[in-house]
mmCIF file of C-alpha atoms in Angstrom:
data_model
loop_
_atom_site.group_PDB
_atom_site.id
_atom_site.type_symbol
_atom_site.label_atom_id
_atom_site.label_comp_id
_atom_site.label_asym_id
_atom_site.label_seq_id
_atom_site.Cartn_x
_atom_site.Cartn_y
_atom_site.Cartn_z
ATOM 1 C CA MET M 1 -19.266 -61.805 168.100
ATOM 2 C CA ARG M 2 -18.033 -59.950 171.102
ATOM 3 C CA GLY M 3 -14.899 -61.906 171.102
ATOM 4 C CA LEU M 4 -14.306 -61.166 167.287
ATOM 5 C CA TYR M 5 -15.189 -57.194 168.133
ATOM 6 C CA TYR M 6 -12.504 -57.017 170.814
ATOM 7 C CA LYS M 7 -9.867 -58.879 168.394
ATOM 8 C CA ILE M 8 -10.264 -56.460 165.879
ATOM 9 C CA LEU M 9 -10.356 -53.955 168.017
ATOM 10 C CA TYR M 10 -6.908 -54.764 169.290
ATOM 11 C CA MET M 11 -5.460 -55.343 166.102
ATOM 12 C CA LEU M 12 -6.342 -51.579 165.356
ATOM 13 C CA ALA M 13 -4.801 -50.707 168.450
ATOM 14 C CA MET M 14 -1.889 -52.437 167.855
ATOM 15 C CA ILE M 15 -1.114 -51.269 164.125
ATOM 16 C CA LEU M 16 -1.565 -47.479 165.688
ATOM 17 C CA SER M 17 0.754 -47.700 168.331
ATOM 18 C CA MET M 18 3.391 -49.460 165.681
ATOM 19 C CA SER M 19 3.049 -46.794 163.512
ATOM 20 C CA ALA M 20 3.473 -43.926 166.412
ATOM 21 C CA CYS M 21 6.724 -45.640 167.253
ATOM 22 C CA SER M 22 7.993 -45.884 163.560
ATOM 23 C CA ASP M 23 10.950 -43.807 162.053
ATOM 24 C CA LYS M 24 9.140 -41.092 159.644
ATOM 25 C CA THR M 25 12.167 -39.262 159.210
ATOM 26 C CA TRP M 26 12.500 -40.698 155.391
ATOM 27 C CA PHE M 27 10.000 -38.838 154.072
ATOM 28 C CA SER M 28 10.038 -35.432 155.969
ATOM 29 C CA GLN M 29 11.202 -32.204 154.759
ATOM 30 C CA ASP M 30 14.291 -32.483 157.261
ATOM 31 C CA SER M 31 17.079 -30.328 156.565
ATOM 32 C CA THR M 32 19.378 -33.283 156.729
ATOM 33 C CA ILE M 33 18.277 -34.746 153.407
ATOM 34 C CA GLU M 34 19.066 -31.404 151.648
ATOM 35 C CA PHE M 35 21.848 -30.867 149.457
ATOM 36 C CA SER M 36 23.160 -28.459 147.050
ATOM 37 C CA LEU M 37 26.029 -27.496 144.905
ATOM 38 C CA SER M 38 28.311 -24.063 145.183
ATOM 39 C CA ASN M 39 28.073 -24.221 141.293
ATOM 40 C CA ARG M 40 26.259 -26.426 138.637
ATOM 41 C CA LEU M 41 28.660 -24.996 135.716
ATOM 42 C CA VAL M 42 32.566 -25.210 135.701
ATOM 43 C CA GLU M 43 34.834 -24.206 132.554
ATOM 44 C CA ILE M 44 38.353 -24.884 133.252
ATOM 45 C CA GLU M 45 41.509 -25.858 130.909
ATOM 46 C CA PRO M 46 43.320 -29.137 130.889
ATOM 47 C CA GLY M 47 45.506 -29.877 133.774
ATOM 48 C CA ASP M 48 43.582 -27.297 136.033
ATOM 49 C CA THR M 49 41.003 -28.066 138.969
ATOM 50 C CA ALA M 50 37.884 -26.617 140.389
ATOM 51 C CA ILE M 51 36.249 -27.230 143.415
ATOM 52 C CA ILE M 52 32.606 -27.855 144.462
ATOM 53 C CA TYR M 53 31.542 -27.239 148.080
ATOM 54 C CA VAL M 54 28.438 -29.382 148.730
ATOM 55 C CA SER M 55 26.164 -28.195 151.370
ATOM 56 C CA GLY M 56 23.673 -30.101 153.911
ATOM 57 C CA GLU M 57 24.593 -33.210 155.966
ATOM 58 C CA LEU M 58 23.628 -36.024 153.720
ATOM 59 C CA GLU M 59 26.418 -38.286 152.859
ATOM 60 C CA PHE M 60 26.855 -38.352 149.032
ATOM 61 C CA ALA M 61 29.322 -39.508 146.234
ATOM 62 C CA VAL M 62 30.823 -38.217 143.081
ATOM 63 C CA GLU M 63 31.542 -39.782 139.427
ATOM 64 C CA SER M 64 32.487 -38.542 136.436
ATOM 65 C CA GLN M 65 30.559 -39.609 133.231
ATOM 66 C CA ASN M 66 33.609 -39.262 131.325
ATOM 67 C CA GLU M 67 36.947 -39.904 132.822
ATOM 68 C CA ASN M 68 38.643 -38.621 129.833
ATOM 69 C CA VAL M 69 37.511 -35.391 129.939
ATOM 70 C CA ALA M 70 37.486 -34.830 133.649
ATOM 71 C CA VAL M 71 38.057 -36.686 136.901
ATOM 72 C CA ALA M 72 36.088 -36.066 140.298
ATOM 73 C CA ASN M 73 37.169 -36.848 143.595
ATOM 74 C CA ARG M 74 35.602 -36.284 147.153
ATOM 75 C CA GLU M 75 37.170 -34.627 149.622
ATOM 76 C CA GLY M 76 35.022 -33.953 152.891
ATOM 77 C CA ARG M 77 32.297 -31.649 151.959
ATOM 78 C CA LYS M 78 33.876 -30.690 148.413
ATOM 79 C CA ALA M 79 34.469 -32.438 145.364
ATOM 80 C CA VAL M 80 38.190 -31.632 143.279
ATOM 81 C CA ILE M 81 37.410 -31.634 139.740
ATOM 82 C CA THR M 82 40.503 -32.385 137.354
ATOM 83 C CA ALA M 83 40.219 -31.511 133.702
ATOM 84 C CA ILE M 84 42.110 -33.753 131.890
ATOM 85 C CA ALA M 85 41.151 -33.109 128.230
ATOM 86 C CA GLU M 86 39.525 -30.704 126.071
ATOM 87 C CA GLY M 87 35.647 -31.945 125.994
ATOM 88 C CA GLU M 88 32.306 -31.911 128.001
ATOM 89 C CA THR M 89 31.399 -33.840 130.992
ATOM 90 C CA ASP M 90 28.699 -34.306 134.027
ATOM 91 C CA VAL M 91 29.857 -34.841 137.508
ATOM 92 C CA ILE M 92 27.369 -36.500 139.385
ATOM 93 C CA PHE M 93 26.855 -36.046 143.038
ATOM 94 C CA LEU M 94 25.193 -38.918 144.360
ATOM 95 C CA SER M 95 23.251 -38.951 147.489
ATOM 96 C CA GLN M 96 20.458 -41.574 149.110
ATOM 97 C CA PHE M 97 17.624 -39.087 147.799
ATOM 98 C CA ASN M 98 18.630 -37.513 144.646
ATOM 99 C CA ASP M 99 21.486 -36.945 142.432
ATOM 100 C CA ILE M 100 22.579 -33.674 141.023
ATOM 101 C CA ALA M 101 25.063 -33.073 138.002
ATOM 102 C CA CYS M 102 27.632 -30.689 137.499
ATOM 103 C CA ARG M 103 28.215 -29.904 134.078
ATOM 104 C CA VAL M 104 31.721 -29.802 133.598
ATOM 105 C CA ILE M 105 33.601 -27.980 130.135
ATOM 106 C CA VAL M 106 37.227 -28.423 129.525
ATOM 107 C CA LYS M 107 38.248 -25.477 126.935
ATOM 108 C CA GLU M 108 41.122 -26.100 125.014
ATOM 109 C CA LYS M 109 44.571 -24.438 126.336
ATOM 110 C CA LEU M 110 45.474 -21.529 124.814
ATOM 111 C CA ILE M 111 48.993 -21.131 125.771
ATOM 112 C CA ASP M 112 51.445 -23.404 127.679
ATOM 113 C CA ASP M 113 52.829 -22.340 130.825
ATOM 114 C CA GLU M 114 56.650 -22.963 129.662
ATOM 115 C CA GLN M 115 55.926 -21.002 126.844
ATOM 116 C CA LYS M 116 54.730 -18.034 128.762
ATOM 117 C CA LEU M 117 57.781 -17.463 130.426
ATOM 118 C CA ASN M 118 60.124 -18.576 127.427
ATOM 119 C CA ASP M 119 60.091 -15.688 125.400
ATOM 120 C CA ALA M 120 61.386 -11.946 124.844
ATOM 121 C CA THR M 121 58.289 -10.432 125.365
ATOM 122 C CA VAL M 122 58.539 -7.534 127.852
ATOM 123 C CA ARG M 123 56.759 -8.056 130.856
ATOM 124 C CA VAL M 124 56.948 -4.741 132.800
ATOM 125 C CA LYS M 125 58.026 -1.468 131.312
ATOM 126 C CA GLY M 126 58.563 1.717 133.020
ATOM 127 C CA SER M 127 60.672 4.626 133.656
ATOM 128 C CA GLY M 128 64.039 3.268 134.095
ATOM 129 C CA ILE M 129 62.880 -0.613 134.534
ATOM 130 C CA SER M 130 62.063 -3.304 132.162
ATOM 131 C CA LEU M 131 61.634 -7.114 132.897
ATOM 132 C CA VAL M 132 62.115 -9.410 130.407
ATOM 133 C CA TYR M 133 61.988 -13.346 130.763
ATOM 134 C CA GLY M 134 64.551 -15.314 128.863
ATOM 135 C CA GLU M 135 65.224 -18.893 129.865
ATOM 136 C CA PRO M 136 62.754 -20.547 132.260
ATOM 137 C CA GLY M 137 64.194 -20.522 135.999
ATOM 138 C CA ILE M 138 66.628 -17.601 135.134
#
């Protein structure tokens, strides 16, 4: 009986020593597992890009839910989102502990960049000066 008592006591001591040496960071509130985004909503036009910065030290990946609307690429501690076509999608920032979504709204492009310069609209008018664009590049 006394031998059984010592065996149980020994087993308890072993369990306590093993738990004292284990790494408990997986459930702690350590700041290294926190991360957040600089912006959770982006509104851009097709062809434009937006940059979302990620705080914290946690490793992450990015993926677009609809790559026909926008694509996302990770570059260090930021994600570069490029608008492809009009629509809405979520860009998901994936980490080991949690995922964060950034809503991307791609709005219709109102004026093509080349059309902005390819007309005879007076751009600057002042006393003795007038600036008008003709053909692009001239």
